[in-house]
PDB file of C-alpha atoms in Angstrom:
ATOM      1  CA  MET A   1    -121.942 -33.659  44.831  1.00 55.00           C
ATOM      2  CA  LYS A   2    -120.549 -31.398  42.125  1.00 53.00           C
ATOM      3  CA  ASN A   3    -117.139 -33.106  42.391  1.00 60.00           C
ATOM      4  CA  LEU A   4    -118.795 -36.488  42.007  1.00 66.00           C
ATOM      5  CA  SER A   5    -120.656 -36.331  38.736  1.00 64.00           C
ATOM      6  CA  ALA A   6    -120.206 -39.510  36.737  1.00 63.00           C
ATOM      7  CA  PRO A   7    -119.062 -38.965  33.135  1.00 57.00           C
ATOM      8  CA  SER A   8    -121.849 -39.623  30.627  1.00 56.00           C
ATOM      9  CA  PHE A   9    -119.866 -42.468  29.057  1.00 57.00           C
ATOM     10  CA  ALA A  10    -119.166 -44.202  32.392  1.00 65.00           C
ATOM     11  CA  ASN A  11    -120.664 -47.541  33.344  1.00 81.00           C
ATOM     12  CA  PHE A  12    -121.151 -46.347  36.913  1.00 85.00           C
ATOM     13  CA  SER A  13    -123.437 -43.765  38.430  1.00 88.00           C
ATOM     14  CA  GLU A  14    -123.156 -41.007  41.009  1.00 89.00           C
ATOM     15  CA  TYR A  15    -124.930 -43.398  43.339  1.00 92.00           C
ATOM     16  CA  ASP A  16    -122.077 -45.897  42.859  1.00 92.00           C
ATOM     17  CA  LEU A  17    -119.603 -43.150  43.793  1.00 92.00           C
ATOM     18  CA  ILE A  18    -121.488 -42.329  47.010  1.00 93.00           C
ATOM     19  CA  LYS A  19    -122.007 -46.003  47.842  1.00 93.00           C
ATOM     20  CA  ALA A  20    -118.279 -46.653  47.331  1.00 94.00           C
ATOM     21  CA  LEU A  21    -117.330 -43.784  49.636  1.00 94.00           C
ATOM     22  CA  ILE A  22    -119.664 -45.027  52.368  1.00 93.00           C
ATOM     23  CA  GLN A  23    -118.326 -48.585  52.079  1.00 93.00           C
ATOM     24  CA  ILE A  24    -114.707 -47.391  52.128  1.00 94.00           C
ATOM     25  CA  HIS A  25    -115.540 -45.222  55.156  1.00 93.00           C
ATOM     26  CA  GLU A  26    -116.621 -48.342  57.057  1.00 90.00           C
ATOM     27  CA  LYS A  27    -113.301 -50.055  56.311  1.00 88.00           C
ATOM     28  CA  PRO A  28    -110.531 -49.821  53.708  1.00 88.00           C
ATOM     29  CA  LEU A  29    -111.286 -52.068  50.742  1.00 90.00           C
ATOM     30  CA  GLY A  30    -109.277 -53.541  47.920  1.00 89.00           C
ATOM     31  CA  ARG A  31    -110.414 -52.774  44.375  1.00 89.00           C
ATOM     32  CA  ASN A  32    -111.673 -56.348  43.879  1.00 92.00           C
ATOM     33  CA  GLN A  33    -113.728 -56.181  47.086  1.00 93.00           C
ATOM     34  CA  LEU A  34    -115.215 -52.879  45.977  1.00 92.00           C
ATOM     35  CA  MET A  35    -115.933 -54.257  42.500  1.00 92.00           C
ATOM     36  CA  LEU A  36    -117.851 -57.204  43.946  1.00 93.00           C
ATOM     37  CA  SER A  37    -119.800 -55.154  46.483  1.00 91.00           C
ATOM     38  CA  LEU A  38    -120.868 -52.576  43.868  1.00 91.00           C
ATOM     39  CA  GLY A  39    -121.548 -55.158  41.151  1.00 89.00           C
ATOM     40  CA  LEU A  40    -119.397 -53.318  38.617  1.00 91.00           C
ATOM     41  CA  SER A  41    -116.879 -54.591  36.096  1.00 92.00           C
ATOM     42  CA  GLU A  42    -113.155 -54.289  36.765  1.00 91.00           C
ATOM     43  CA  ALA A  43    -112.815 -51.497  34.189  1.00 91.00           C
ATOM     44  CA  SER A  44    -115.759 -49.556  35.669  1.00 90.00           C
ATOM     45  CA  THR A  45    -114.374 -49.952  39.184  1.00 91.00           C
ATOM     46  CA  ARG A  46    -110.978 -48.699  38.032  1.00 90.00           C
ATOM     47  CA  SER A  47    -112.650 -45.654  36.397  1.00 90.00           C
ATOM     48  CA  LEU A  48    -114.733 -45.053  39.521  1.00 91.00           C
ATOM     49  CA  MET A  49    -111.591 -45.104  41.664  1.00 91.00           C
ATOM     50  CA  LYS A  50    -109.883 -42.633  39.327  1.00 90.00           C
ATOM     51  CA  LYS A  51    -112.886 -40.319  39.707  1.00 91.00           C
ATOM     52  CA  LEU A  52    -112.784 -40.562  43.526  1.00 92.00           C
ATOM     53  CA  SER A  53    -109.038 -40.017  43.471  1.00 91.00           C
ATOM     54  CA  SER A  54    -109.275 -36.967  41.185  1.00 90.00           C
ATOM     55  CA  ALA A  55    -111.972 -35.553  43.513  1.00 90.00           C
ATOM     56  CA  LYS A  56    -109.337 -35.970  46.257  1.00 92.00           C
ATOM     57  CA  PHE A  57    -111.570 -38.179  48.433  1.00 94.00           C
ATOM     58  CA  VAL A  58    -109.498 -41.398  48.567  1.00 94.00           C
ATOM     59  CA  ARG A  59    -105.961 -42.679  48.784  1.00 91.00           C
ATOM     60  CA  THR A  60    -104.518 -46.097  48.141  1.00 86.00           C
ATOM     61  CA  THR A  61    -102.448 -47.750  50.863  1.00 81.00           C
ATOM     62  CA  THR A  62    -101.147 -51.253  51.502  1.00 82.00           C
ATOM     63  CA  LYS A  63    -104.395 -51.928  53.411  1.00 80.00           C
ATOM     64  CA  GLY A  64    -106.489 -50.956  50.385  1.00 85.00           C
ATOM     65  CA  ILE A  65    -108.426 -47.888  49.399  1.00 92.00           C
ATOM     66  CA  SER A  66    -109.206 -45.530  52.273  1.00 92.00           C
ATOM     67  CA  LEU A  67    -110.713 -42.081  52.655  1.00 94.00           C
ATOM     68  CA  ASN A  68    -108.591 -39.010  53.172  1.00 93.00           C
ATOM     69  CA  ASP A  69    -109.811 -36.106  55.326  1.00 94.00           C
ATOM     70  CA  SER A  70    -111.960 -34.502  52.628  1.00 93.00           C
ATOM     71  CA  GLY A  71    -113.506 -37.889  51.808  1.00 93.00           C
ATOM     72  CA  LYS A  72    -114.309 -38.441  55.484  1.00 95.00           C
ATOM     73  CA  ALA A  73    -115.834 -34.965  55.785  1.00 94.00           C
ATOM     74  CA  PHE A  74    -117.998 -35.582  52.711  1.00 93.00           C
ATOM     75  CA  VAL A  75    -119.232 -38.949  54.006  1.00 94.00           C
ATOM     76  CA  HIS A  76    -120.032 -37.418  57.411  1.00 94.00           C
ATOM     77  CA  LYS A  77    -122.162 -34.754  55.667  1.00 93.00           C
ATOM     78  CA  ILE A  78    -124.005 -37.408  53.657  1.00 93.00           C
ATOM     79  CA  LYS A  79    -124.535 -39.720  56.632  1.00 93.00           C
ATOM     80  CA  ALA A  80    -125.824 -36.842  58.779  1.00 93.00           C
ATOM     81  CA  LEU A  81    -128.662 -36.354  56.287  1.00 93.00           C
ATOM     82  CA  LEU A  82    -129.156 -39.663  54.520  1.00 94.00           C
ATOM     83  CA  SER A  83    -130.168 -43.122  55.719  1.00 94.00           C
ATOM     84  CA  GLY A  84    -130.655 -46.113  53.453  1.00 92.00           C
ATOM     85  CA  PRO A  85    -131.199 -47.676  51.156  1.00 93.00           C
ATOM     86  CA  VAL A  86    -133.551 -50.133  52.758  1.00 93.00           C
ATOM     87  CA  HIS A  87    -135.615 -52.536  50.745  1.00 91.00           C
ATOM     88  CA  ILE A  88    -139.318 -52.625  51.401  1.00 87.00           C
ATOM     89  CA  ASP A  89    -141.541 -55.535  50.493  1.00 80.00           C
ATOM     90  CA  PHE A  90    -143.675 -53.840  47.861  1.00 75.00           C
ATOM     91  CA  GLY A  91    -143.830 -54.624  44.134  1.00 73.00           C
ATOM     92  CA  ASN A  92    -140.886 -56.295  42.409  1.00 85.00           C
ATOM     93  CA  PHE A  93    -138.220 -54.161  44.090  1.00 93.00           C
ATOM     94  CA  SER A  94    -138.543 -51.100  46.302  1.00 93.00           C
ATOM     95  CA  ALA A  95    -135.730 -49.002  47.722  1.00 94.00           C
ATOM     96  CA  ALA A  96    -136.187 -46.277  50.331  1.00 95.00           C
ATOM     97  CA  PHE A  97    -133.984 -43.490  51.647  1.00 96.00           C
ATOM     98  CA  LYS A  98    -134.654 -41.127  54.542  1.00 97.00           C
ATOM     99  CA  ILE A  99    -133.438 -37.554  54.249  1.00 96.00           C
ATOM    100  CA  SER A 100    -133.417 -35.835  57.622  1.00 95.00           C
ATOM    101  CA  ASN A 101    -135.138 -32.511  58.169  1.00 93.00           C
ATOM    102  CA  SER A 102    -135.848 -31.791  54.498  1.00 93.00           C
ATOM    103  CA  SER A 103    -139.637 -31.483  54.288  1.00 92.00           C
ATOM    104  CA  SER A 104    -139.457 -27.720  53.695  1.00 90.00           C
ATOM    105  CA  MET A 105    -137.798 -28.504  50.353  1.00 91.00           C
ATOM    106  CA  ILE A 106    -140.717 -30.619  49.109  1.00 92.00           C
ATOM    107  CA  ASN A 107    -143.613 -29.041  47.285  1.00 88.00           C
ATOM    108  CA  LEU A 108    -145.638 -31.935  45.865  1.00 88.00           C
ATOM    109  CA  GLY A 109    -142.676 -34.260  45.287  1.00 91.00           C
ATOM    110  CA  LEU A 110    -143.050 -34.135  41.516  1.00 92.00           C
ATOM    111  CA  GLU A 111    -139.444 -33.075  40.909  1.00 94.00           C
ATOM    112  CA  GLN A 112    -138.214 -36.043  42.948  1.00 95.00           C
ATOM    113  CA  ARG A 113    -140.644 -38.470  41.298  1.00 94.00           C
ATOM    114  CA  ASP A 114    -139.601 -37.307  37.832  1.00 95.00           C
ATOM    115  CA  ALA A 115    -135.903 -37.698  38.685  1.00 94.00           C
ATOM    116  CA  ALA A 116    -136.530 -41.259  39.882  1.00 95.00           C
ATOM    117  CA  VAL A 117    -138.467 -42.199  36.751  1.00 95.00           C
ATOM    118  CA  ARG A 118    -135.808 -40.667  34.459  1.00 94.00           C
ATOM    119  CA  SER A 119    -133.271 -42.934  36.191  1.00 92.00           C
ATOM    120  CA  GLY A 120    -135.208 -46.129  35.501  1.00 91.00           C
ATOM    121  CA  ALA A 121    -137.706 -46.431  38.356  1.00 94.00           C
ATOM    122  CA  GLU A 122    -141.280 -47.257  37.456  1.00 95.00           C
ATOM    123  CA  GLY A 123    -142.653 -45.064  40.202  1.00 93.00           C
ATOM    124  CA  CYS A 124    -141.725 -43.126  43.299  1.00 94.00           C
ATOM    125  CA  LEU A 125    -143.406 -41.977  46.497  1.00 92.00           C
ATOM    126  CA  VAL A 126    -142.169 -38.869  48.260  1.00 94.00           C
ATOM    127  CA  LEU A 127    -143.409 -38.901  51.845  1.00 92.00           C
ATOM    128  CA  ILE A 128    -143.082 -36.373  54.650  1.00 92.00           C
ATOM    129  CA  PHE A 129    -143.173 -37.204  58.350  1.00 91.00           C
ATOM    130  CA  ARG A 130    -145.407 -34.595  59.945  1.00 88.00           C
ATOM    131  CA  ASN A 131    -147.424 -34.702  63.174  1.00 88.00           C
ATOM    132  CA  ASN A 132    -146.248 -38.251  63.890  1.00 87.00           C
ATOM    133  CA  LYS A 133    -147.426 -39.693  60.588  1.00 85.00           C
ATOM    134  CA  LEU A 134    -146.232 -40.151  57.037  1.00 85.00           C
ATOM    135  CA  ILE A 135    -148.084 -38.104  54.476  1.00 85.00           C
ATOM    136  CA  LEU A 136    -147.978 -37.756  50.734  1.00 86.00           C
ATOM    137  CA  PRO A 137    -147.897 -34.021  49.971  1.00 85.00           C
ATOM    138  CA  GLY A 138    -151.173 -32.832  48.474  1.00 77.00           C
ATOM    139  CA  VAL A 139    -153.134 -35.971  49.420  1.00 73.00           C
ATOM    140  CA  ASP A 140    -155.307 -36.390  52.476  1.00 61.00           C
ATOM    141  CA  SER A 141    -154.739 -40.028  53.396  1.00 60.00           C
ATOM    142  CA  ILE A 142    -153.094 -42.888  51.567  1.00 63.00           C
ATOM    143  CA  GLU A 143    -151.931 -44.909  54.537  1.00 59.00           C
ATOM    144  CA  THR A 144    -154.477 -47.650  53.836  1.00 56.00           C
ATOM    145  CA  VAL A 145    -153.510 -47.832  50.146  1.00 59.00           C
ATOM    146  CA  TYR A 146    -149.770 -48.152  50.833  1.00 69.00           C
ATOM    147  CA  HIS A 147    -149.990 -49.934  54.176  1.00 73.00           C
ATOM    148  CA  ASP A 148    -147.044 -52.272  53.370  1.00 77.00           C
ATOM    149  CA  VAL A 149    -144.865 -49.327  52.345  1.00 81.00           C
ATOM    150  CA  PHE A 150    -145.712 -47.303  55.456  1.00 78.00           C
ATOM    151  CA  SER A 151    -145.149 -50.322  57.680  1.00 82.00           C
ATOM    152  CA  GLY A 152    -141.793 -51.074  56.014  1.00 84.00           C
ATOM    153  CA  ILE A 153    -140.664 -47.480  56.414  1.00 88.00           C
ATOM    154  CA  GLN A 154    -141.580 -47.321  60.078  1.00 85.00           C
ATOM    155  CA  GLN A 155    -139.800 -50.639  60.740  1.00 88.00           C
ATOM    156  CA  ASN A 156    -136.592 -49.509  59.047  1.00 90.00           C
ATOM    157  CA  PHE A 157    -136.248 -45.825  59.880  1.00 93.00           C
ATOM    158  CA  LYS A 158    -136.435 -43.795  63.047  1.00 94.00           C
ATOM    159  CA  LEU A 159    -138.442 -40.813  61.850  1.00 94.00           C
ATOM    160  CA  ALA A 160    -138.457 -37.275  63.227  1.00 95.00           C
ATOM    161  CA  GLU A 161    -140.634 -34.281  62.401  1.00 95.00           C
ATOM    162  CA  GLY A 162    -139.696 -32.881  58.998  1.00 94.00           C
ATOM    163  CA  ASP A 163    -137.988 -35.997  57.635  1.00 96.00           C
ATOM    164  CA  VAL A 164    -138.573 -37.022  54.029  1.00 95.00           C
ATOM    165  CA  VAL A 165    -138.728 -40.635  52.863  1.00 95.00           C
ATOM    166  CA  ILE A 166    -138.349 -41.453  49.189  1.00 96.00           C
ATOM    167  CA  VAL A 167    -139.398 -44.880  47.945  1.00 95.00           C
ATOM    168  CA  ALA A 168    -138.754 -45.923  44.348  1.00 96.00           C
ATOM    169  CA  PHE A 169    -140.253 -48.986  42.684  1.00 93.00           C
ATOM    170  CA  ALA A 170    -138.636 -50.857  39.780  1.00 95.00           C
ATOM    171  CA  ASN A 171    -138.117 -54.241  38.127  1.00 94.00           C
ATOM    172  CA  THR A 172    -134.615 -54.675  39.537  1.00 93.00           C
ATOM    173  CA  LYS A 173    -132.950 -53.844  42.831  1.00 92.00           C
ATOM    174  CA  ARG A 174    -130.384 -51.633  41.071  1.00 91.00           C
ATOM    175  CA  GLN A 175    -133.051 -49.655  39.173  1.00 93.00           C
ATOM    176  CA  ALA A 176    -134.985 -49.108  42.410  1.00 95.00           C
ATOM    177  CA  GLU A 177    -131.851 -47.871  44.224  1.00 94.00           C
ATOM    178  CA  LEU A 178    -130.756 -45.668  41.313  1.00 94.00           C
ATOM    179  CA  GLY A 179    -134.245 -44.196  41.006  1.00 95.00           C
ATOM    180  CA  ALA A 180    -134.516 -43.489  44.717  1.00 95.00           C
ATOM    181  CA  PHE A 181    -131.035 -41.960  44.822  1.00 95.00           C
ATOM    182  CA  SER A 182    -131.784 -39.728  41.824  1.00 94.00           C
ATOM    183  CA  ALA A 183    -134.780 -38.374  43.724  1.00 95.00           C
ATOM    184  CA  VAL A 184    -132.626 -37.924  46.845  1.00 95.00           C
ATOM    185  CA  LYS A 185    -129.990 -36.106  44.816  1.00 92.00           C
ATOM    186  CA  THR A 186    -132.429 -33.273  44.068  1.00 92.00           C
ATOM    187  CA  LEU A 187    -132.553 -32.575  47.805  1.00 91.00           C
ATOM    188  CA  LEU A 188    -128.806 -33.020  48.383  1.00 88.00           C
ATOM    189  CA  LEU A 189    -128.034 -30.539  45.613  1.00 84.00           C
ATOM    190  CA  ALA A 190    -130.556 -28.082  47.066  1.00 81.00           C
ATOM    191  CA  LYS A 191    -128.665 -28.385  50.379  1.00 79.00           C
ATOM    192  CA  ASN A 192    -125.369 -27.677  48.530  1.00 79.00           C
ATOM    193  CA  ILE A 193    -123.885 -31.076  49.230  1.00 76.00           C
TER     194      ILE A 193
END
């Protein structure tokens, strides 16, 4: 993640960098295809590609932009830990990510919630899968309060003991995804990714 920090003046985020790498991993893309799928301007997409290129994660070929070996290795690390985003029917927009086997890194989830809110989310739930149920650290039972969220999570993710699910709520899809990813990033950095 350290190689992929977005410059403060950039019109793209670290989440856009990760999302681009995952999309390119699935199949080589042209810059215009990437621009449309990320919802960025041409100039921002060009800057994003320069960042990925300087991090030595991509190469440009006649088939489009593809990952080199270090880019593939990075995406494999991310995909081994991270699933999502999925959109859950709760509030205006809700985005959720699952981070495998990371519950030991969660205290009360305040650090993750704060990161999500700083990135534009209106709120964030940090949930742990323990003893075959989702729990909010420090709270006895909220399953009835957030029934739609819990149901959406269980429909979209295969959960295992120790998994963490982060759900961010916002007024736009992009704000929800950025908020959720900012919360996720606290765990990825703690795992030295």
